[in-house]
Amino acid sequence: MNQPSLQTRLAARGLDGTTLLLLPGLIFMIALFVYPFLYGLADSLMPKEGAWYANYTKFFSDPFQYQTIAATMWLALPVTIINLAFAVPVALRVRLMRRQRLLTTILVLPITLGTVFVADGLLTFLGPRGWFNHTLLLLGILDTPVKLTNNYWGVFASLLITGFPFAFLLTLSYVTGIDPAIEQAAATLGAGPRQRFFRVFLPLLVPGLAVTFCLAFVQAFAVFPSAVLLGAPAGPTRVISIAAYQAAFEQYDHSLGSAIALIMGAVELAVVLAVLAIRSLFYRGPAGGTKG
């Protein structure tokens, strides 16, 4: 009896030509994610002075350092929630419009500008002598210019502008994936607009909205240019990314910078896991419903 060829035996184990197509992606992940992560982890455990955990002890024993977690969270969470709250109704409305592509292009335009360009524009628009304050002064609404830059609100506005298109695009993809026949069936059974949204659309959207929340939150939590250009880097908008930058490139302590970056990633991971755990309490089917 002839023994199966090597190719046949490898295919039986799942190692065939199709499996080889995964190698470029695997190499890419190892080179750009796994290796840098392991390198940063090892670097964080080799402090300039003290035991292997000295960098983490140094961070959590200094209020000026560990308070950056709360400062960043105070920016990222509200911005993510507001962007998601606006993205859902806008996506529900846009999906019914004829010129959906044109409107989508207009709404996602801030993504093409970049955070630095948006921050520079907001400095001109929201500054004490900017168009916003100048218009309110001319209309007599204000007596003195309101300060909207170099503080919390300037960074907040920048994150809203740059984060909304991202949340909107993801939400629109989930909304358009829900079969309209489901809504029509609910309407036929007597469900009103509010009931159709909360009992039909929302349960189907929750898995997608959870993923959108996680991605938008990670994007907002990593804020850096806006916090420097529009905020107060030594004050209320000293976010954790600024702390990592200062440790690595101003204090020349790359080990401490790596530790702060890992702490930053751990906080993001904790929030993502919490959101995904909450998602499991809702509908567990596909986010796109039954369209197609």
Coordinates of C-alpha atoms in Angstrom, one line a residue:
M1 CA 0.0 0.0 0.0
N2 CA 1.4 3.4 -1.1
Q3 CA 2.1 5.9 1.7
P4 CA 0.4 9.3 1.3
S5 CA 2.7 12.0 0.0
L6 CA 4.2 14.6 2.3
Q7 CA 1.9 17.3 0.8
T8 CA -1.2 15.2 1.5
R9 CA -0.1 14.5 5.1
L10 CA 0.6 18.2 5.7
A11 CA -2.8 19.1 4.2
A12 CA -4.4 16.7 6.6
R13 CA -2.8 18.6 9.4
G14 CA -4.1 21.9 8.0
L15 CA -0.7 22.9 6.5
D16 CA -1.5 23.6 2.8
G17 CA -1.1 26.4 0.3
T18 CA -3.9 28.3 1.9
T19 CA -2.2 28.2 5.3
L20 CA 0.9 29.7 3.8
L21 CA -1.0 32.7 2.8
L22 CA -1.3 33.5 6.6
L23 CA 2.5 33.7 6.9
P24 CA 2.9 37.3 5.6
G25 CA 0.3 38.5 8.1
L26 CA 1.8 36.5 10.9
I27 CA 5.3 37.9 10.2
F28 CA 3.8 41.4 10.0
M29 CA 2.2 41.0 13.4
I30 CA 5.3 39.6 15.0
A31 CA 7.5 42.3 13.6
L32 CA 5.3 45.3 14.3
F33 CA 3.4 44.2 17.4
V34 CA 4.6 41.2 19.3
Y35 CA 8.4 42.0 19.2
P36 CA 7.9 45.7 20.1
F37 CA 5.6 44.7 23.0
L38 CA 8.1 42.2 24.3
Y39 CA 11.0 44.6 23.9
G40 CA 9.1 47.3 25.7
L41 CA 8.1 44.9 28.5
A42 CA 11.7 43.8 29.0
D43 CA 12.9 47.4 28.8
S44 CA 10.4 48.5 31.5
L45 CA 11.7 45.8 33.9
M46 CA 15.3 47.1 33.6
P47 CA 15.2 50.4 35.5
K48 CA 18.2 52.7 35.9
E49 CA 18.1 52.1 39.7
G50 CA 16.4 49.7 42.0
A51 CA 14.6 46.4 41.6
W52 CA 12.9 45.2 38.4
Y53 CA 9.6 46.8 39.5
A54 CA 11.1 50.2 40.4
N55 CA 9.7 52.0 37.4
Y56 CA 6.1 51.0 38.3
T57 CA 6.7 51.9 41.9
K58 CA 8.1 55.3 40.8
F59 CA 5.0 55.9 38.7
F60 CA 2.3 55.0 41.2
S61 CA 4.1 56.7 44.1
D62 CA 4.2 60.1 42.4
P63 CA 0.8 61.9 42.2
F64 CA 2.1 64.0 39.3
Q65 CA 2.5 60.8 37.3
Y66 CA -0.4 58.5 38.2
Q67 CA -2.9 61.4 38.0
T68 CA -2.3 61.4 34.3
I69 CA -4.5 58.2 34.1
A70 CA -7.5 60.1 35.5
A71 CA -6.8 63.1 33.3
T72 CA -6.7 61.0 30.2
M73 CA -9.7 59.0 31.2
W74 CA -11.6 62.3 31.9
L75 CA -10.9 63.3 28.3
A76 CA -11.3 59.9 26.5
L77 CA -14.5 58.6 28.1
P78 CA -16.8 61.6 27.6
V79 CA -15.5 62.2 24.1
T80 CA -16.1 58.5 23.1
I81 CA -19.6 58.5 24.7
I82 CA -20.6 61.8 23.0
N83 CA -19.2 60.7 19.6
L84 CA -21.1 57.4 19.8
A85 CA -24.3 59.2 20.9
F86 CA -24.2 61.5 17.9
A87 CA -23.0 58.8 15.5
V88 CA -26.0 56.5 16.0
P89 CA -28.8 59.0 15.0
V90 CA -26.7 60.5 12.2
A91 CA -26.0 57.1 10.8
L92 CA -29.7 56.1 11.0
R93 CA -30.6 59.2 9.1
V94 CA -27.8 59.0 6.5
R95 CA -28.6 55.4 5.6
L96 CA -32.0 56.5 4.2
M97 CA -30.6 59.4 2.1
R98 CA -30.1 59.3 -1.6
R99 CA -26.8 61.1 -1.6
Q100 CA -25.3 58.9 1.1
R101 CA -21.8 58.9 -0.4
L102 CA -21.6 62.7 -0.7
L103 CA -22.7 63.2 2.9
T104 CA -20.4 60.5 4.2
T105 CA -17.5 62.1 2.4
I106 CA -18.3 65.5 4.0
L107 CA -18.6 64.0 7.5
V108 CA -15.4 62.0 7.3
L109 CA -13.4 65.0 5.9
P110 CA -11.7 65.7 9.3
I111 CA -9.9 62.4 9.2
T112 CA -8.0 63.5 6.1
L113 CA -6.8 66.7 7.9
G114 CA -4.9 65.1 10.7
T115 CA -4.9 66.0 14.4
V116 CA -2.2 68.7 14.1
F117 CA -4.0 70.5 11.3
V118 CA -7.3 70.4 13.3
A119 CA -5.6 71.6 16.4
D120 CA -3.9 74.5 14.6
G121 CA -7.3 75.5 13.0
L122 CA -9.0 75.4 16.4
L123 CA -6.3 77.7 17.8
T124 CA -7.3 80.2 15.2
F125 CA -11.1 79.6 15.5
L126 CA -11.5 79.3 19.3
G127 CA -8.7 81.5 20.5
P128 CA -9.3 84.8 22.4
R129 CA -9.1 86.7 19.1
G130 CA -10.6 83.9 17.0
W131 CA -13.7 84.0 14.8
F132 CA -15.9 82.3 17.5
N133 CA -15.2 84.9 20.3
H134 CA -15.1 87.7 17.8
T135 CA -18.6 86.8 16.5
L136 CA -20.1 86.5 20.0
L137 CA -18.6 89.8 21.0
L138 CA -20.1 91.5 18.0
L139 CA -23.5 90.1 18.7
G140 CA -23.3 91.3 22.3
I141 CA -23.6 87.8 23.7
L142 CA -20.2 88.1 25.5
D143 CA -18.5 91.0 27.2
T144 CA -15.1 89.4 27.3
P145 CA -13.6 86.5 25.2
V146 CA -14.2 83.1 26.7
K147 CA -11.1 80.9 27.0
L148 CA -11.5 77.8 25.0
T149 CA -7.8 77.0 24.2
N150 CA -4.9 76.0 26.3
N151 CA -7.3 74.2 28.6
Y152 CA -9.5 71.1 28.8
W153 CA -12.1 72.3 26.4
G154 CA -9.7 72.9 23.5
V155 CA -8.5 69.3 23.7
F156 CA -12.1 68.1 24.1
A157 CA -13.2 69.9 21.0
S158 CA -10.3 68.6 19.0
L159 CA -11.0 65.0 20.0
L160 CA -14.7 65.4 19.1
I161 CA -13.9 66.7 15.6
T162 CA -11.3 64.0 14.8
G163 CA -13.1 61.2 16.6
F164 CA -16.6 61.6 15.3
P165 CA -15.9 60.6 11.7
F166 CA -14.2 57.4 12.9
A167 CA -17.2 56.5 15.1
F168 CA -19.7 57.5 12.4
L169 CA -18.1 55.3 9.7
L170 CA -18.0 52.2 11.9
T171 CA -21.6 52.8 13.1
L172 CA -22.9 53.4 9.6
S173 CA -21.4 50.1 8.5
Y174 CA -23.3 48.3 11.2
V175 CA -26.5 50.2 10.7
T176 CA -26.6 49.6 6.9
G177 CA -26.0 45.9 7.6
I178 CA -29.3 45.5 9.4
D179 CA -32.0 44.1 7.1
P180 CA -34.8 46.8 6.6
A181 CA -37.3 43.9 6.5
I182 CA -36.8 43.5 10.3
E183 CA -37.9 47.0 11.0
Q184 CA -40.8 46.7 8.5
A185 CA -41.9 43.5 10.3
A186 CA -41.8 45.3 13.7
A187 CA -43.9 48.2 12.2
T188 CA -46.4 45.7 10.8
L189 CA -46.8 44.3 14.3
G190 CA -47.6 47.7 15.6
A191 CA -44.3 48.8 17.1
G192 CA -43.7 52.6 17.0
P193 CA -40.4 54.3 16.1
R194 CA -39.2 54.3 19.7
Q195 CA -40.1 50.7 20.2
R196 CA -38.5 49.7 16.9
F197 CA -35.3 51.4 17.9
F198 CA -35.0 50.1 21.5
R199 CA -36.3 46.6 20.8
V200 CA -35.1 45.9 17.3
F201 CA -32.2 48.2 16.2
L202 CA -30.4 48.7 19.5
P203 CA -30.1 45.0 20.5
L204 CA -28.7 44.3 17.0
L205 CA -26.4 47.3 17.1
V206 CA -25.0 46.6 20.6
P207 CA -22.2 44.2 19.4
G208 CA -21.1 46.7 16.8
L209 CA -21.4 49.7 19.1
A210 CA -19.3 47.9 21.7
V211 CA -16.5 47.4 19.1
T212 CA -16.9 51.0 17.9
F213 CA -16.7 52.3 21.5
C214 CA -13.5 50.3 22.1
L215 CA -11.7 51.5 19.0
A216 CA -12.8 55.1 19.5
F217 CA -11.8 55.0 23.1
V218 CA -8.3 53.7 22.4
Q219 CA -7.9 56.4 19.7
A220 CA -9.0 59.1 22.2
F221 CA -7.0 57.7 25.1
A222 CA -3.8 58.0 23.0
V223 CA -4.2 61.7 22.5
F224 CA -0.9 63.6 22.3
P225 CA -0.7 66.5 19.7
S226 CA -4.0 68.0 20.8
A227 CA -3.1 67.9 24.4
V228 CA 0.1 69.7 23.7
L229 CA -1.1 72.3 21.2
L230 CA -4.6 73.0 22.6
G231 CA -4.3 72.0 26.2
A232 CA -2.1 72.7 29.2
P233 CA 0.6 70.0 29.1
A234 CA 1.7 70.8 32.7
G235 CA -1.8 71.1 34.0
P236 CA -5.2 69.5 33.6
T237 CA -4.4 68.1 30.2
R238 CA -1.2 66.4 31.1
V239 CA -2.2 63.0 29.7
I240 CA -0.4 59.8 30.2
S241 CA 1.1 59.9 26.7
I242 CA 2.8 63.2 27.6
A243 CA 4.2 61.5 30.8
A244 CA 5.6 58.7 28.7
Y245 CA 7.2 61.1 26.2
Q246 CA 8.7 63.3 28.9
A247 CA 10.2 60.2 30.7
A248 CA 11.7 58.8 27.5
F249 CA 12.9 61.9 25.6
E250 CA 13.2 64.7 28.2
Q251 CA 14.5 62.7 31.2
Y252 CA 16.2 60.2 28.8
D253 CA 14.8 57.3 30.9
H254 CA 13.6 55.0 28.2
S255 CA 12.9 52.2 30.7
L256 CA 10.5 54.5 32.7
G257 CA 8.9 55.6 29.4
S258 CA 8.3 52.0 28.4
A259 CA 6.7 51.3 31.8
I260 CA 4.3 54.2 31.5
A261 CA 3.4 53.1 27.9
L262 CA 2.6 49.6 29.2
I263 CA 0.5 51.1 32.0
M264 CA -1.3 53.1 29.4
G265 CA -2.0 49.9 27.4
A266 CA -3.1 48.1 30.5
V267 CA -5.7 50.8 31.3
E268 CA -7.0 50.7 27.7
L269 CA -7.2 46.9 27.9
A270 CA -9.1 47.0 31.2
V271 CA -11.7 49.4 29.7
V272 CA -12.0 47.3 26.5
L273 CA -12.5 44.1 28.5
A274 CA -15.2 45.8 30.6
V275 CA -17.1 47.0 27.6
L276 CA -16.9 43.6 25.9
A277 CA -18.1 41.9 29.1
I278 CA -21.1 44.3 29.2
R279 CA -21.8 43.5 25.5
S280 CA -22.2 39.9 26.4
L281 CA -25.3 40.8 28.4
F282 CA -27.1 41.8 25.3
Y283 CA -27.9 40.2 21.9
R284 CA -25.2 37.7 21.0
G285 CA -25.9 37.2 17.3
P286 CA -24.2 38.9 14.4
A287 CA -24.0 42.7 14.5
G288 CA -25.3 43.1 11.0
G289 CA -28.6 41.4 11.6
T290 CA -29.9 39.2 8.8
K291 CA -29.4 41.4 5.7
G292 CA -28.6 39.4 2.6

